[in-house]
């Protein structure tokens, strides 16, 4: 697969995940192996980049921010949000158990791989991971509220949601849902409300540039501890993507009702339980999601080993 196509499809996955309240685009970036590069590119605002901007060095700025990578990824995300948003929300309403099962398998397998890739896993890593699990679980179980939906709140929600979107395990869509802004933003995207989209994008840009620098510093200076914490948050978010749950309350998003508060159940305790649709197909989708992640990981490792062997032969 050409590199640009892999990056574009990674963006499509991130965009599709960001539409679903409970699944993080950052998790998808982790799964496809572009997370470190993404954070490094987003954190490029510094004295050097400002000097290049003042000098009008467009080519230098493009290379400094890994422009080809970010643009290709952004195109994939935008394509996904505008083309797949309707499909994802339909699946979320009509086939919620199946959709959650697939994402559950993706996230569970990703957490397993990340834990096994940590070198010299110590007690400190376990403690930090536990904190991440507790934080991710707590955030996943928060009940959405309703707040003022003016443009100022749209700007603030953009800043907060984008920080969640680039963190594995914390869903930006769920943060919007919790703040009572999910319906406003999704409706603006579907109706092409340019003012709301522009204000939200401006807030997201400001939050992205500031938070990505902190993440990049942590990944460079305390990578193993940071990865342990992020993996914990991702594992804690499994509470939100547990396939078998029943809604206690709903919110209106356009003409559709989306669960805002849910009760976790075992599959056989659900109303209208069916053996095939309620257990076998969801379990198969969990295994499919896990197999896709593990298969992609195995292919990347095999490719890396072959590249190393070629270098040694030369």
PDB file of C-alpha atoms in Angstrom:
ATOM      1  CA  UNK A   1       0.000   0.000   0.000  1.00  0.00           C
ATOM      2  CA  UNK A   2       1.403   3.472  -0.879  1.00  0.00           C
ATOM      3  CA  UNK A   3       2.337   5.503   2.197  1.00  0.00           C
ATOM      4  CA  UNK A   4      -0.017   8.356   1.307  1.00  0.00           C
ATOM      5  CA  UNK A   5      -2.949   5.939   0.980  1.00  0.00           C
ATOM      6  CA  UNK A   6      -2.169   4.370   4.368  1.00  0.00           C
ATOM      7  CA  UNK A   7      -2.098   7.845   5.967  1.00  0.00           C
ATOM      8  CA  UNK A   8      -5.339   8.840   4.213  1.00  0.00           C
ATOM      9  CA  UNK A   9      -7.117   5.663   5.359  1.00  0.00           C
ATOM     10  CA  UNK A  10      -5.772   6.269   8.871  1.00  0.00           C
ATOM     11  CA  UNK A  11      -7.490   9.654   8.736  1.00  0.00           C
ATOM     12  CA  UNK A  12     -10.708   7.997   7.564  1.00  0.00           C
ATOM     13  CA  UNK A  13     -10.566   5.654  10.581  1.00  0.00           C
ATOM     14  CA  UNK A  14      -9.884   8.561  12.946  1.00  0.00           C
ATOM     15  CA  UNK A  15     -12.776  10.592  11.538  1.00  0.00           C
ATOM     16  CA  UNK A  16     -15.181   7.650  11.780  1.00  0.00           C
ATOM     17  CA  UNK A  17     -14.130   7.004  15.382  1.00  0.00           C
ATOM     18  CA  UNK A  18     -14.488  10.651  16.376  1.00  0.00           C
ATOM     19  CA  UNK A  19     -18.126  10.641  15.243  1.00  0.00           C
ATOM     20  CA  UNK A  20     -19.011   7.866  17.735  1.00  0.00           C
ATOM     21  CA  UNK A  21     -19.477   9.034  21.359  1.00  0.00           C
ATOM     22  CA  UNK A  22     -17.183   6.677  23.259  1.00  0.00           C
ATOM     23  CA  UNK A  23     -14.469   5.952  20.687  1.00  0.00           C
ATOM     24  CA  UNK A  24     -11.388   8.164  20.314  1.00  0.00           C
ATOM     25  CA  UNK A  25      -9.656   9.213  17.122  1.00  0.00           C
ATOM     26  CA  UNK A  26      -6.448   9.071  19.150  1.00  0.00           C
ATOM     27  CA  UNK A  27      -7.107   5.372  19.745  1.00  0.00           C
ATOM     28  CA  UNK A  28      -7.296   4.814  15.984  1.00  0.00           C
ATOM     29  CA  UNK A  29      -4.005   6.708  15.557  1.00  0.00           C
ATOM     30  CA  UNK A  30      -2.459   4.360  18.134  1.00  0.00           C
ATOM     31  CA  UNK A  31      -3.864   1.305  16.364  1.00  0.00           C
ATOM     32  CA  UNK A  32      -2.470   2.232  12.938  1.00  0.00           C
ATOM     33  CA  UNK A  33       0.901   3.304  14.372  1.00  0.00           C
ATOM     34  CA  UNK A  34       0.964   7.029  13.535  1.00  0.00           C
ATOM     35  CA  UNK A  35       0.391   8.502  17.007  1.00  0.00           C
ATOM     36  CA  UNK A  36       3.957   9.640  17.767  1.00  0.00           C
ATOM     37  CA  UNK A  37       4.344  11.198  14.309  1.00  0.00           C
ATOM     38  CA  UNK A  38       0.997  12.975  14.626  1.00  0.00           C
ATOM     39  CA  UNK A  39       1.820  14.512  18.013  1.00  0.00           C
ATOM     40  CA  UNK A  40       5.316  15.526  16.855  1.00  0.00           C
ATOM     41  CA  UNK A  41       3.888  17.245  13.776  1.00  0.00           C
ATOM     42  CA  UNK A  42       1.151  19.065  15.703  1.00  0.00           C
ATOM     43  CA  UNK A  43       3.598  20.356  18.315  1.00  0.00           C
ATOM     44  CA  UNK A  44       5.786  22.108  15.744  1.00  0.00           C
ATOM     45  CA  UNK A  45       4.887  25.654  16.821  1.00  0.00           C
ATOM     46  CA  UNK A  46       8.121  27.093  18.258  1.00  0.00           C
ATOM     47  CA  UNK A  47      10.701  29.850  17.730  1.00  0.00           C
ATOM     48  CA  UNK A  48      12.067  28.183  14.572  1.00  0.00           C
ATOM     49  CA  UNK A  49       8.659  27.955  12.930  1.00  0.00           C
ATOM     50  CA  UNK A  50       7.925  31.605  13.779  1.00  0.00           C
ATOM     51  CA  UNK A  51      11.246  32.664  12.176  1.00  0.00           C
ATOM     52  CA  UNK A  52      10.381  30.691   9.033  1.00  0.00           C
ATOM     53  CA  UNK A  53       6.957  32.358   8.968  1.00  0.00           C
ATOM     54  CA  UNK A  54       8.466  35.846   9.271  1.00  0.00           C
ATOM     55  CA  UNK A  55      10.961  35.066   6.464  1.00  0.00           C
ATOM     56  CA  UNK A  56       8.228  33.646   4.242  1.00  0.00           C
ATOM     57  CA  UNK A  57       9.960  30.281   4.083  1.00  0.00           C
ATOM     58  CA  UNK A  58       6.932  28.244   2.970  1.00  0.00           C
ATOM     59  CA  UNK A  59       8.945  25.145   2.025  1.00  0.00           C
ATOM     60  CA  UNK A  60      10.759  25.168   5.358  1.00  0.00           C
ATOM     61  CA  UNK A  61       7.459  25.471   7.255  1.00  0.00           C
ATOM     62  CA  UNK A  62       5.963  22.639   5.187  1.00  0.00           C
ATOM     63  CA  UNK A  63       8.834  20.322   6.112  1.00  0.00           C
ATOM     64  CA  UNK A  64       8.902  21.533   9.737  1.00  0.00           C
ATOM     65  CA  UNK A  65       5.228  20.647  10.280  1.00  0.00           C
ATOM     66  CA  UNK A  66       5.398  17.419   8.226  1.00  0.00           C
ATOM     67  CA  UNK A  67       2.883  19.091   5.934  1.00  0.00           C
ATOM     68  CA  UNK A  68       2.316  16.214   3.490  1.00  0.00           C
ATOM     69  CA  UNK A  69       1.497  13.873   6.380  1.00  0.00           C
ATOM     70  CA  UNK A  70      -0.852  16.298   8.160  1.00  0.00           C
ATOM     71  CA  UNK A  71      -2.656  17.358   4.976  1.00  0.00           C
ATOM     72  CA  UNK A  72      -3.234  13.762   3.824  1.00  0.00           C
ATOM     73  CA  UNK A  73      -4.416  12.753   7.304  1.00  0.00           C
ATOM     74  CA  UNK A  74      -6.713  15.800   7.537  1.00  0.00           C
ATOM     75  CA  UNK A  75      -8.256  15.010   4.145  1.00  0.00           C
ATOM     76  CA  UNK A  76      -9.037  11.492   5.382  1.00  0.00           C
ATOM     77  CA  UNK A  77     -10.582  12.811   8.609  1.00  0.00           C
ATOM     78  CA  UNK A  78     -12.714  15.432   6.820  1.00  0.00           C
ATOM     79  CA  UNK A  79     -13.823  12.915   4.177  1.00  0.00           C
ATOM     80  CA  UNK A  80     -14.840  10.484   6.887  1.00  0.00           C
ATOM     81  CA  UNK A  81     -16.707  13.020   9.029  1.00  0.00           C
ATOM     82  CA  UNK A  82     -18.775  14.359   6.113  1.00  0.00           C
ATOM     83  CA  UNK A  83     -19.258  11.049   4.264  1.00  0.00           C
ATOM     84  CA  UNK A  84     -19.499   8.515   7.117  1.00  0.00           C
ATOM     85  CA  UNK A  85     -21.102  10.586   9.903  1.00  0.00           C
ATOM     86  CA  UNK A  86     -24.601   9.712   8.730  1.00  0.00           C
ATOM     87  CA  UNK A  87     -23.730   6.002   8.331  1.00  0.00           C
ATOM     88  CA  UNK A  88     -22.113   5.786  11.788  1.00  0.00           C
ATOM     89  CA  UNK A  89     -25.037   7.489  13.520  1.00  0.00           C
ATOM     90  CA  UNK A  90     -27.443   5.153  11.683  1.00  0.00           C
ATOM     91  CA  UNK A  91     -25.465   2.080  12.782  1.00  0.00           C
ATOM     92  CA  UNK A  92     -25.323   3.485  16.302  1.00  0.00           C
ATOM     93  CA  UNK A  93     -29.114   3.690  16.363  1.00  0.00           C
ATOM     94  CA  UNK A  94     -30.056   0.516  14.446  1.00  0.00           C
ATOM     95  CA  UNK A  95     -27.184  -1.882  15.290  1.00  0.00           C
ATOM     96  CA  UNK A  96     -25.586  -0.494  18.478  1.00  0.00           C
ATOM     97  CA  UNK A  97     -24.473  -3.849  19.949  1.00  0.00           C
ATOM     98  CA  UNK A  98     -22.703  -4.855  16.726  1.00  0.00           C
ATOM     99  CA  UNK A  99     -20.965  -1.482  16.309  1.00  0.00           C
ATOM    100  CA  UNK A 100     -19.824  -1.350  19.957  1.00  0.00           C
ATOM    101  CA  UNK A 101     -18.601  -4.976  19.709  1.00  0.00           C
ATOM    102  CA  UNK A 102     -16.320  -4.171  16.779  1.00  0.00           C
ATOM    103  CA  UNK A 103     -14.846  -1.114  18.522  1.00  0.00           C
ATOM    104  CA  UNK A 104     -14.491  -3.098  21.761  1.00  0.00           C
ATOM    105  CA  UNK A 105     -12.335  -5.664  19.944  1.00  0.00           C
ATOM    106  CA  UNK A 106     -10.206  -2.928  18.341  1.00  0.00           C
ATOM    107  CA  UNK A 107      -9.492  -1.160  21.631  1.00  0.00           C
ATOM    108  CA  UNK A 108      -8.941  -4.337  23.677  1.00  0.00           C
ATOM    109  CA  UNK A 109      -6.389  -5.726  21.205  1.00  0.00           C
ATOM    110  CA  UNK A 110      -4.625  -2.348  20.975  1.00  0.00           C
ATOM    111  CA  UNK A 111      -4.267  -2.147  24.758  1.00  0.00           C
ATOM    112  CA  UNK A 112      -2.873  -5.705  24.847  1.00  0.00           C
ATOM    113  CA  UNK A 113      -0.267  -4.896  22.189  1.00  0.00           C
ATOM    114  CA  UNK A 114       0.768  -1.633  23.874  1.00  0.00           C
ATOM    115  CA  UNK A 115       1.277  -3.364  27.236  1.00  0.00           C
ATOM    116  CA  UNK A 116       3.476  -6.055  25.652  1.00  0.00           C
ATOM    117  CA  UNK A 117       5.540  -3.437  23.793  1.00  0.00           C
ATOM    118  CA  UNK A 118       6.519  -1.610  27.004  1.00  0.00           C
ATOM    119  CA  UNK A 119      10.081  -2.478  27.912  1.00  0.00           C
ATOM    120  CA  UNK A 120      10.856  -3.358  31.541  1.00  0.00           C
ATOM    121  CA  UNK A 121       7.309  -3.038  32.834  1.00  0.00           C
ATOM    122  CA  UNK A 122       7.699  -2.013  36.494  1.00  0.00           C
ATOM    123  CA  UNK A 123       5.461  -1.322  39.467  1.00  0.00           C
ATOM    124  CA  UNK A 124       5.450   2.398  38.613  1.00  0.00           C
ATOM    125  CA  UNK A 125       4.025   1.610  35.172  1.00  0.00           C
ATOM    126  CA  UNK A 126       1.300  -0.521  36.739  1.00  0.00           C
ATOM    127  CA  UNK A 127       0.385   2.228  39.215  1.00  0.00           C
ATOM    128  CA  UNK A 128       0.201   4.882  36.481  1.00  0.00           C
ATOM    129  CA  UNK A 129      -1.835   2.536  34.295  1.00  0.00           C
ATOM    130  CA  UNK A 130      -4.279   1.951  37.160  1.00  0.00           C
ATOM    131  CA  UNK A 131      -4.716   5.723  37.543  1.00  0.00           C
ATOM    132  CA  UNK A 132      -5.401   5.918  33.806  1.00  0.00           C
ATOM    133  CA  UNK A 133      -7.969   3.106  34.013  1.00  0.00           C
ATOM    134  CA  UNK A 134      -9.787   4.841  36.875  1.00  0.00           C
ATOM    135  CA  UNK A 135      -9.757   8.193  35.047  1.00  0.00           C
ATOM    136  CA  UNK A 136     -10.932   6.647  31.766  1.00  0.00           C
ATOM    137  CA  UNK A 137     -13.732   4.758  33.542  1.00  0.00           C
ATOM    138  CA  UNK A 138     -14.832   7.854  35.464  1.00  0.00           C
ATOM    139  CA  UNK A 139     -14.959   9.978  32.309  1.00  0.00           C
ATOM    140  CA  UNK A 140     -16.869   7.239  30.471  1.00  0.00           C
ATOM    141  CA  UNK A 141     -19.578   7.115  33.137  1.00  0.00           C
ATOM    142  CA  UNK A 142     -20.219  10.867  33.378  1.00  0.00           C
ATOM    143  CA  UNK A 143     -23.792  11.902  32.625  1.00  0.00           C
ATOM    144  CA  UNK A 144     -24.234  14.541  29.880  1.00  0.00           C
ATOM    145  CA  UNK A 145     -25.453  17.979  30.904  1.00  0.00           C
ATOM    146  CA  UNK A 146     -27.128  20.796  29.011  1.00  0.00           C
ATOM    147  CA  UNK A 147     -25.409  24.204  28.840  1.00  0.00           C
ATOM    148  CA  UNK A 148     -25.629  27.441  26.895  1.00  0.00           C
ATOM    149  CA  UNK A 149     -25.005  26.706  23.195  1.00  0.00           C
ATOM    150  CA  UNK A 150     -23.823  30.156  22.130  1.00  0.00           C
ATOM    151  CA  UNK A 151     -20.758  30.733  19.951  1.00  0.00           C
ATOM    152  CA  UNK A 152     -18.510  31.244  22.988  1.00  0.00           C
ATOM    153  CA  UNK A 153     -19.473  27.801  24.269  1.00  0.00           C
ATOM    154  CA  UNK A 154     -18.905  26.363  20.775  1.00  0.00           C
ATOM    155  CA  UNK A 155     -15.360  27.801  20.890  1.00  0.00           C
ATOM    156  CA  UNK A 156     -14.649  26.395  24.374  1.00  0.00           C
ATOM    157  CA  UNK A 157     -16.083  22.983  23.492  1.00  0.00           C
ATOM    158  CA  UNK A 158     -13.820  22.875  20.431  1.00  0.00           C
ATOM    159  CA  UNK A 159     -10.756  23.471  22.633  1.00  0.00           C
ATOM    160  CA  UNK A 160     -11.735  20.769  25.139  1.00  0.00           C
ATOM    161  CA  UNK A 161     -13.013  18.188  22.644  1.00  0.00           C
ATOM    162  CA  UNK A 162      -9.918  18.304  20.431  1.00  0.00           C
ATOM    163  CA  UNK A 163      -7.685  17.578  23.448  1.00  0.00           C
ATOM    164  CA  UNK A 164      -9.805  14.491  24.119  1.00  0.00           C
ATOM    165  CA  UNK A 165      -9.761  13.489  20.459  1.00  0.00           C
ATOM    166  CA  UNK A 166      -5.961  13.189  20.354  1.00  0.00           C
ATOM    167  CA  UNK A 167      -5.866  11.210  23.608  1.00  0.00           C
ATOM    168  CA  UNK A 168      -6.331   7.451  23.152  1.00  0.00           C
ATOM    169  CA  UNK A 169      -9.363   6.261  25.072  1.00  0.00           C
ATOM    170  CA  UNK A 170     -11.056   9.614  25.676  1.00  0.00           C
ATOM    171  CA  UNK A 171     -13.712  10.326  23.069  1.00  0.00           C
ATOM    172  CA  UNK A 172     -14.037  13.911  21.883  1.00  0.00           C
ATOM    173  CA  UNK A 173     -17.595  13.140  20.809  1.00  0.00           C
ATOM    174  CA  UNK A 174     -18.424  11.891  24.297  1.00  0.00           C
ATOM    175  CA  UNK A 175     -16.941  15.052  25.841  1.00  0.00           C
ATOM    176  CA  UNK A 176     -19.214  17.068  23.532  1.00  0.00           C
ATOM    177  CA  UNK A 177     -22.135  14.864  24.569  1.00  0.00           C
ATOM    178  CA  UNK A 178     -21.298  15.397  28.238  1.00  0.00           C
ATOM    179  CA  UNK A 179     -21.156  19.182  27.695  1.00  0.00           C
ATOM    180  CA  UNK A 180     -24.486  19.171  25.850  1.00  0.00           C
ATOM    181  CA  UNK A 181     -22.806  20.318  22.609  1.00  0.00           C
ATOM    182  CA  UNK A 182     -22.840  17.090  20.580  1.00  0.00           C
ATOM    183  CA  UNK A 183     -26.159  17.815  18.874  1.00  0.00           C
ATOM    184  CA  UNK A 184     -25.127  21.393  18.073  1.00  0.00           C
ATOM    185  CA  UNK A 185     -21.855  20.351  16.401  1.00  0.00           C
ATOM    186  CA  UNK A 186     -23.257  17.339  14.497  1.00  0.00           C
ATOM    187  CA  UNK A 187     -26.214  19.399  13.259  1.00  0.00           C
ATOM    188  CA  UNK A 188     -23.827  22.158  12.136  1.00  0.00           C
ATOM    189  CA  UNK A 189     -21.779  19.635  10.137  1.00  0.00           C
ATOM    190  CA  UNK A 190     -24.869  18.107   8.499  1.00  0.00           C
ATOM    191  CA  UNK A 191     -26.450  21.522   7.761  1.00  0.00           C
ATOM    192  CA  UNK A 192     -23.101  23.092   6.703  1.00  0.00           C
ATOM    193  CA  UNK A 193     -23.475  25.934   9.236  1.00  0.00           C
ATOM    194  CA  UNK A 194     -20.235  27.714   8.335  1.00  0.00           C
ATOM    195  CA  UNK A 195     -20.241  30.095  11.333  1.00  0.00           C
ATOM    196  CA  UNK A 196     -20.559  27.344  13.959  1.00  0.00           C
ATOM    197  CA  UNK A 197     -18.065  25.100  12.128  1.00  0.00           C
ATOM    198  CA  UNK A 198     -15.518  27.953  11.845  1.00  0.00           C
ATOM    199  CA  UNK A 199     -15.815  28.939  15.541  1.00  0.00           C
ATOM    200  CA  UNK A 200     -15.515  25.295  16.633  1.00  0.00           C
ATOM    201  CA  UNK A 201     -12.496  24.793  14.316  1.00  0.00           C
ATOM    202  CA  UNK A 202     -10.782  27.909  15.723  1.00  0.00           C
ATOM    203  CA  UNK A 203     -11.197  26.625  19.289  1.00  0.00           C
ATOM    204  CA  UNK A 204      -9.995  23.186  18.230  1.00  0.00           C
ATOM    205  CA  UNK A 205      -6.911  24.668  16.551  1.00  0.00           C
ATOM    206  CA  UNK A 206      -5.942  26.645  19.671  1.00  0.00           C
ATOM    207  CA  UNK A 207      -6.447  23.603  21.923  1.00  0.00           C
ATOM    208  CA  UNK A 208      -4.562  21.355  19.508  1.00  0.00           C
ATOM    209  CA  UNK A 209      -1.472  23.562  19.258  1.00  0.00           C
ATOM    210  CA  UNK A 210      -1.159  23.967  23.031  1.00  0.00           C
ATOM    211  CA  UNK A 211      -2.004  20.441  24.216  1.00  0.00           C
ATOM    212  CA  UNK A 212       0.007  18.639  21.530  1.00  0.00           C
ATOM    213  CA  UNK A 213       3.204  20.354  22.721  1.00  0.00           C
ATOM    214  CA  UNK A 214       2.676  18.975  26.225  1.00  0.00           C
ATOM    215  CA  UNK A 215       2.011  15.479  24.879  1.00  0.00           C
ATOM    216  CA  UNK A 216       5.054  15.625  22.618  1.00  0.00           C
ATOM    217  CA  UNK A 217       7.283  16.646  25.544  1.00  0.00           C
ATOM    218  CA  UNK A 218       5.945  13.778  27.658  1.00  0.00           C
ATOM    219  CA  UNK A 219       6.467  11.239  24.850  1.00  0.00           C
ATOM    220  CA  UNK A 220      10.062  12.419  24.402  1.00  0.00           C
ATOM    221  CA  UNK A 221      11.071  12.631  28.063  1.00  0.00           C
ATOM    222  CA  UNK A 222       8.869  10.041  29.804  1.00  0.00           C
ATOM    223  CA  UNK A 223       7.621   7.828  27.011  1.00  0.00           C
ATOM    224  CA  UNK A 224       7.083   4.555  28.885  1.00  0.00           C
ATOM    225  CA  UNK A 225       5.203   6.194  31.778  1.00  0.00           C
ATOM    226  CA  UNK A 226       3.130   8.292  29.348  1.00  0.00           C
ATOM    227  CA  UNK A 227       2.265   5.221  27.278  1.00  0.00           C
ATOM    228  CA  UNK A 228       1.275   3.354  30.449  1.00  0.00           C
ATOM    229  CA  UNK A 229      -1.060   6.210  31.415  1.00  0.00           C
ATOM    230  CA  UNK A 230      -2.557   6.481  27.914  1.00  0.00           C
ATOM    231  CA  UNK A 231      -3.027   2.707  27.750  1.00  0.00           C
ATOM    232  CA  UNK A 232      -4.816   2.839  31.103  1.00  0.00           C
ATOM    233  CA  UNK A 233      -7.165   5.560  29.857  1.00  0.00           C
ATOM    234  CA  UNK A 234      -7.854   3.469  26.756  1.00  0.00           C
ATOM    235  CA  UNK A 235      -8.654   0.410  28.894  1.00  0.00           C
ATOM    236  CA  UNK A 236     -10.895   2.489  31.156  1.00  0.00           C
ATOM    237  CA  UNK A 237     -12.846   3.623  28.097  1.00  0.00           C
ATOM    238  CA  UNK A 238     -13.870  -0.009  27.518  1.00  0.00           C
ATOM    239  CA  UNK A 239     -16.645   0.753  30.021  1.00  0.00           C
ATOM    240  CA  UNK A 240     -18.174   3.141  27.486  1.00  0.00           C
ATOM    241  CA  UNK A 241     -17.851   0.763  24.515  1.00  0.00           C
ATOM    242  CA  UNK A 242     -19.154  -2.329  26.362  1.00  0.00           C
ATOM    243  CA  UNK A 243     -21.535  -3.764  23.737  1.00  0.00           C
ATOM    244  CA  UNK A 244     -24.350  -4.981  26.006  1.00  0.00           C
ATOM    245  CA  UNK A 245     -26.087  -2.032  27.637  1.00  0.00           C
ATOM    246  CA  UNK A 246     -29.526  -0.480  27.809  1.00  0.00           C
ATOM    247  CA  UNK A 247     -30.278   3.221  27.678  1.00  0.00           C
ATOM    248  CA  UNK A 248     -31.802   4.935  30.708  1.00  0.00           C
ATOM    249  CA  UNK A 249     -32.213   8.325  29.003  1.00  0.00           C
ATOM    250  CA  UNK A 250     -31.771   9.882  25.557  1.00  0.00           C
ATOM    251  CA  UNK A 251     -30.906  13.189  23.925  1.00  0.00           C
ATOM    252  CA  UNK A 252     -32.225  14.419  20.590  1.00  0.00           C
ATOM    253  CA  UNK A 253     -29.635  14.875  17.804  1.00  0.00           C
ATOM    254  CA  UNK A 254     -31.412  16.177  14.730  1.00  0.00           C
ATOM    255  CA  UNK A 255     -34.229  13.699  14.146  1.00  0.00           C
ATOM    256  CA  UNK A 256     -32.512  10.841  16.016  1.00  0.00           C
ATOM    257  CA  UNK A 257     -32.360   9.825  19.662  1.00  0.00           C
ATOM    258  CA  UNK A 258     -28.922   8.940  21.063  1.00  0.00           C
ATOM    259  CA  UNK A 259     -28.459   7.350  24.525  1.00  0.00           C
ATOM    260  CA  UNK A 260     -27.041   9.786  27.072  1.00  0.00           C
ATOM    261  CA  UNK A 261     -27.099   7.525  30.172  1.00  0.00           C
ATOM    262  CA  UNK A 262     -26.751   3.742  30.008  1.00  0.00           C
ATOM    263  CA  UNK A 263     -26.816   0.682  32.261  1.00  0.00           C
ATOM    264  CA  UNK A 264     -24.225  -2.065  31.609  1.00  0.00           C
ATOM    265  CA  UNK A 265     -25.608  -5.598  31.347  1.00  0.00           C
ATOM    266  CA  UNK A 266     -24.642  -9.136  30.446  1.00  0.00           C
ATOM    267  CA  UNK A 267     -25.974 -10.158  27.011  1.00  0.00           C
ATOM    268  CA  UNK A 268     -28.537 -12.616  28.384  1.00  0.00           C
ATOM    269  CA  UNK A 269     -29.928  -9.970  30.739  1.00  0.00           C
ATOM    270  CA  UNK A 270     -30.910  -7.659  27.889  1.00  0.00           C
ATOM    271  CA  UNK A 271     -34.518  -7.201  26.807  1.00  0.00           C
ATOM    272  CA  UNK A 272     -35.425  -9.027  23.578  1.00  0.00           C
ATOM    273  CA  UNK A 273     -32.298 -11.170  23.892  1.00  0.00           C
ATOM    274  CA  UNK A 274     -31.466 -13.329  20.865  1.00  0.00           C
ATOM    275  CA  UNK A 275     -28.762 -16.009  20.910  1.00  0.00           C
ATOM    276  CA  UNK A 276     -27.372 -15.273  17.440  1.00  0.00           C
ATOM    277  CA  UNK A 277     -27.813 -11.481  17.133  1.00  0.00           C
ATOM    278  CA  UNK A 278     -27.226 -10.816  20.817  1.00  0.00           C
ATOM    279  CA  UNK A 279     -24.179 -13.006  21.496  1.00  0.00           C
ATOM    280  CA  UNK A 280     -22.656 -14.910  18.568  1.00  0.00           C
ATOM    281  CA  UNK A 281     -22.442 -12.035  16.080  1.00  0.00           C
ATOM    282  CA  UNK A 282     -21.174  -9.512  18.682  1.00  0.00           C
ATOM    283  CA  UNK A 283     -18.499 -11.984  19.875  1.00  0.00           C
ATOM    284  CA  UNK A 284     -17.496 -12.596  16.248  1.00  0.00           C
ATOM    285  CA  UNK A 285     -17.187  -8.841  15.688  1.00  0.00           C
ATOM    286  CA  UNK A 286     -15.059  -8.482  18.840  1.00  0.00           C
ATOM    287  CA  UNK A 287     -12.731 -11.195  17.509  1.00  0.00           C
ATOM    288  CA  UNK A 288     -12.721  -9.562  14.056  1.00  0.00           C
ATOM    289  CA  UNK A 289     -11.738  -6.183  15.499  1.00  0.00           C
ATOM    290  CA  UNK A 290      -8.997  -7.767  17.606  1.00  0.00           C
ATOM    291  CA  UNK A 291      -7.747  -9.856  14.654  1.00  0.00           C
ATOM    292  CA  UNK A 292      -7.518  -6.776  12.411  1.00  0.00           C
ATOM    293  CA  UNK A 293      -5.424  -4.910  14.963  1.00  0.00           C
ATOM    294  CA  UNK A 294      -3.166  -7.878  15.732  1.00  0.00           C
ATOM    295  CA  UNK A 295      -2.808  -8.709  12.032  1.00  0.00           C
ATOM    296  CA  UNK A 296      -1.798  -5.140  11.182  1.00  0.00           C
ATOM    297  CA  UNK A 297       0.673  -5.185  14.081  1.00  0.00           C
ATOM    298  CA  UNK A 298       2.167  -8.506  12.937  1.00  0.00           C
ATOM    299  CA  UNK A 299       2.562  -7.226   9.359  1.00  0.00           C
ATOM    300  CA  UNK A 300       4.297  -4.042  10.568  1.00  0.00           C
ATOM    301  CA  UNK A 301       6.711  -6.074  12.743  1.00  0.00           C
ATOM    302  CA  UNK A 302       7.471  -8.483   9.879  1.00  0.00           C
ATOM    303  CA  UNK A 303       8.111  -5.570   7.524  1.00  0.00           C
ATOM    304  CA  UNK A 304      10.416  -3.919  10.087  1.00  0.00           C
ATOM    305  CA  UNK A 305      12.417  -7.136  10.572  1.00  0.00           C
ATOM    306  CA  UNK A 306      12.827  -7.565   6.802  1.00  0.00           C
ATOM    307  CA  UNK A 307      14.015  -3.964   6.461  1.00  0.00           C
ATOM    308  CA  UNK A 308      16.577  -4.485   9.259  1.00  0.00           C
ATOM    309  CA  UNK A 309      17.839  -7.681   7.597  1.00  0.00           C
ATOM    310  CA  UNK A 310      18.273  -5.870   4.269  1.00  0.00           C
ATOM    311  CA  UNK A 311      20.241  -3.094   5.972  1.00  0.00           C
ATOM    312  CA  UNK A 312      22.520  -5.669   7.648  1.00  0.00           C
ATOM    313  CA  UNK A 313      23.106  -7.462   4.348  1.00  0.00           C
ATOM    314  CA  UNK A 314      24.132  -4.196   2.707  1.00  0.00           C
TER     315      UNK A 314
END
